Structure formats: C-alpha cells, structure tokens
Amino acid sequence: MTTKTSETDCLLIIDVQNDFCKGGALEVPDGDAVVASINELSKQFANVVATQDWHPAGHSSFASVHDGHSPLEQIDMPYGPQTLWPDHCVQGTMGAEFHPKLETNCIQNVIRKGFRQPIDSYSAFFENDHTTTTGLTGYLRERGITRVFCVGLALDFCVRFSAEDARREGFKTVVIQSACRGIDMEGSVAAARDAMIAAGVELS
Ligand code: VGL
Ligand code: ZN
C-alpha cells in the first residue's frame, strides 16, 4: 500500500481464521493468500484490531440446526433474511483460531462476534439485527481513530458489512481489495463492491 498512515488510522483485520482458509469448514477460495499481504500491512499501522467469528455449537446460522435446509440457502429470521452456513468457527475449535501464519502480536484488540445463539453477526460493529453493538465504535472513537482500513475474509460478507458500518459510524473507510478474498455466490462480490461504493466506502 502506498498510502501513508497516521496515528488516527486503524487496520481492521476481519476473520482470518482457519475455517475460512484452505481445508476449513467454510473455505473462501484462495483465502490463505490474504495472510502475507495483511502481515505486511500490519507493520504500517500504529493501531491494529482483528475480529474473530465465534459461534457456540448449534448456532442459529448453521444449516445443521434447521431441519430440511442446506448450507447457502436463505431463511427468514426475526431480524430479516439469513444465509445458512456449514458449521464453522465454533468457539474453542481449531477452525475458530486465527490462521497460524497470521502475525497476531501486533493485534491490540480482538472483537469476537456471532456468539449469541439466536443472531448472526457479519459486521465488526453490529450484529445482523443492525442494532446490537459489539462495542467497536466506542473503542475506536476513544482511541481517536478517524479512518479504518478493512482487510480479510470474506469480502462479500463480513468485510463488506464491517466496511459499510464503519462508514455509517462516521469513520473514513477504505477496503484494501488485494488483502481480501470473497466467497462469491451468485455475484455477491460484484454486489458487495457496488453496495460499499454506494455507502461511501473507498475501494483501493
Ligand atoms: C462469514 C459467513 C458466515 C465471514 C462469517 O467472515 O465473511 N461469512 N460467517
Ligand atoms: Zn459465521
């Protein structure tokens, strides 16, 4: 990245966990490729925060708990439509751990999300009801952060919704696409790009 960063910039590393990488339960194509890029980027930031998708066993986003439904189908939840996923990122499992090559010493805070059984959380800021907060806005504001750079997995889900919420919360927001990979179901990466641009997110 050629942009010069300052004390008021934060790198937000989204869900670089084994289950989204090679051989994982919800493998993102070429997901491992983000690790080296993110390790390089981390060195350029004074502030680094990561998220960890952190579901209890039997989480409501798992297709396995909805009789007659398969992964990638959509169902209606009380808070709106929800895509169903294979069981992934279960608390305390290897799949929920960060990728072993991700440089984690520089990470100052880890926001865990998706730990409430009845509700999923794609965004680092709000759960999928768009109301329940993770506390990240307050943490970043109290630390004087004004600009957030988003990287990680998956571009079309957790990166997208984190970036949109970051912008909505008043942060300048940049998504560094070379350090992201998407799941890309039914054009979801293109849709994510359009939605992020419409929300005022800069794609770099
Ligand atoms: C994610 C689907 C389900 C992500 C997390 O990190 O993008 N996607 N849980
Ligand atoms: Zn999840």
Tab-separated table of C-alpha atoms in Angstrom, residues 12-129:
chain	number	residue	atom	x	y	z
A	12	LEU	CA	-9.257	-3.836	10.887
A	13	ILE	CA	-8.477	-7.489	10.123
A	14	ILE	CA	-11.679	-9.444	9.527
A	15	ASP	CA	-11.996	-13.170	10.326
A	16	VAL	CA	-8.647	-14.560	9.128
A	17	GLN	CA	-9.475	-17.896	10.746
A	18	ASN	CA	-8.764	-21.497	9.781
A	19	ASP	CA	-12.353	-22.294	8.843
A	20	PHE	CA	-12.282	-19.623	6.119
A	21	CYS	CA	-8.903	-20.811	4.788
A	22	LYS	CA	-7.690	-23.889	2.908
A	23	GLY	CA	-9.329	-27.073	4.200
A	24	GLY	CA	-11.655	-25.128	6.504
A	25	ALA	CA	-15.371	-25.709	7.019
A	26	LEU	CA	-16.331	-22.573	5.076
A	27	GLU	CA	-13.338	-22.258	2.795
A	28	VAL	CA	-13.058	-18.963	0.923
A	29	PRO	CA	-11.368	-19.544	-2.462
A	30	ASP	CA	-7.701	-18.512	-2.177
A	31	GLY	CA	-8.382	-17.275	1.365
A	32	ASP	CA	-4.863	-18.072	2.596
A	33	ALA	CA	-3.494	-15.523	0.141
A	34	VAL	CA	-4.574	-12.633	2.384
A	35	VAL	CA	-2.232	-13.629	5.210
A	36	ALA	CA	1.058	-12.453	3.694
A	37	SER	CA	-0.492	-9.182	2.499
A	38	ILE	CA	-2.030	-8.479	5.896
A	39	ASN	CA	1.246	-9.229	7.711
A	40	GLU	CA	2.950	-6.627	5.502
A	41	LEU	CA	0.171	-4.085	6.088
A	42	SER	CA	0.171	-4.557	9.871
A	43	LYS	CA	3.702	-3.155	10.030
A	44	GLN	CA	2.418	0.130	8.586
A	45	PHE	CA	-0.257	0.723	11.233
A	46	ALA	CA	0.047	2.005	14.796
A	47	ASN	CA	-3.423	0.617	15.502
A	48	VAL	CA	-4.478	-2.914	14.621
A	49	VAL	CA	-7.748	-4.626	15.600
A	50	ALA	CA	-8.989	-8.053	14.482
A	51	THR	CA	-12.323	-9.818	14.538
A	52	GLN	CA	-12.970	-13.466	15.208
A	53	ASP	CA	-16.177	-15.196	14.145
A	54	TRP	CA	-17.026	-17.015	17.394
A	55	HIS	CA	-20.130	-19.198	17.323
A	56	PRO	CA	-21.480	-21.520	20.011
A	57	ALA	CA	-22.118	-25.111	18.841
A	58	GLY	CA	-25.584	-25.281	17.293
A	59	HIS	CA	-25.565	-21.597	16.302
A	60	SER	CA	-28.717	-20.415	14.506
A	61	SER	CA	-26.721	-19.566	11.335
A	62	PHE	CA	-25.780	-23.235	10.895
A	63	ALA	CA	-27.872	-25.138	8.324
A	64	SER	CA	-27.402	-28.231	10.522
A	65	VAL	CA	-29.854	-26.893	13.124
A	66	HIS	CA	-32.626	-26.156	10.595
A	67	ASP	CA	-34.398	-29.340	9.530
A	68	GLY	CA	-34.779	-29.643	5.776
A	69	HIS	CA	-32.335	-26.835	4.995
A	70	SER	CA	-28.873	-26.940	3.426
A	71	PRO	CA	-25.891	-24.581	3.575
A	72	LEU	CA	-26.169	-21.470	1.383
A	73	GLU	CA	-29.982	-21.475	1.491
A	74	GLN	CA	-31.694	-18.391	2.864
A	75	ILE	CA	-34.260	-18.434	5.648
A	76	ASP	CA	-36.211	-15.707	7.418
A	77	MET	CA	-35.069	-14.901	10.914
A	78	PRO	CA	-36.892	-12.465	13.226
A	79	TYR	CA	-34.263	-9.848	12.249
A	80	GLY	CA	-34.510	-10.485	8.474
A	81	PRO	CA	-33.176	-12.876	5.835
A	82	GLN	CA	-30.236	-15.030	6.875
A	83	THR	CA	-27.995	-17.223	4.733
A	84	LEU	CA	-27.363	-20.628	6.302
A	85	TRP	CA	-23.796	-21.881	6.579
A	86	PRO	CA	-21.969	-25.103	7.298
A	87	ASP	CA	-20.963	-25.367	10.978
A	88	HIS	CA	-17.903	-23.093	11.268
A	89	CYS	CA	-15.816	-21.111	13.741
A	90	VAL	CA	-17.176	-22.952	16.758
A	91	GLN	CA	-15.776	-21.476	19.969
A	92	GLY	CA	-12.625	-23.220	21.139
A	93	THR	CA	-12.067	-25.293	17.991
A	94	MET	CA	-9.078	-25.203	15.623
A	95	GLY	CA	-11.347	-23.820	12.925
A	96	ALA	CA	-12.028	-20.726	15.009
A	97	GLU	CA	-8.338	-19.983	15.596
A	98	PHE	CA	-6.509	-17.403	13.543
A	99	HIS	CA	-4.562	-18.717	10.553
A	100	PRO	CA	-1.266	-19.995	12.014
A	101	LYS	CA	0.795	-17.658	9.815
A	102	LEU	CA	-1.166	-14.521	10.695
A	103	GLU	CA	1.053	-12.145	12.675
A	104	THR	CA	-1.005	-11.634	15.842
A	105	ASN	CA	1.480	-9.924	18.194
A	106	CYS	CA	0.577	-6.571	16.654
A	107	ILE	CA	-3.171	-7.037	17.240
A	108	GLN	CA	-4.222	-4.820	20.149
A	109	ASN	CA	-7.815	-5.928	20.492
A	110	VAL	CA	-9.853	-8.861	19.235
A	111	ILE	CA	-13.579	-8.363	18.745
A	112	ARG	CA	-15.428	-11.667	18.895
A	113	LYS	CA	-18.797	-11.763	17.183
A	114	GLY	CA	-21.623	-14.179	16.444
A	115	PHE	CA	-21.572	-15.608	19.970
A	116	ARG	CA	-25.278	-15.046	20.617
A	117	GLN	CA	-27.163	-18.227	19.680
A	118	PRO	CA	-30.211	-16.604	18.035
A	119	ILE	CA	-28.428	-13.990	15.931
A	120	ASP	CA	-25.591	-13.948	13.409
A	121	SER	CA	-23.044	-11.143	13.141
A	122	TYR	CA	-21.221	-10.383	9.920
A	123	SER	CA	-20.153	-6.856	10.805
A	124	ALA	CA	-17.442	-5.995	13.299
A	125	PHE	CA	-19.709	-3.181	14.561
A	126	PHE	CA	-23.284	-4.505	14.667
A	127	GLU	CA	-24.895	-7.915	14.684
A	128	ASN	CA	-27.238	-8.822	11.842
A	129	ASP	CA	-30.197	-7.101	13.544
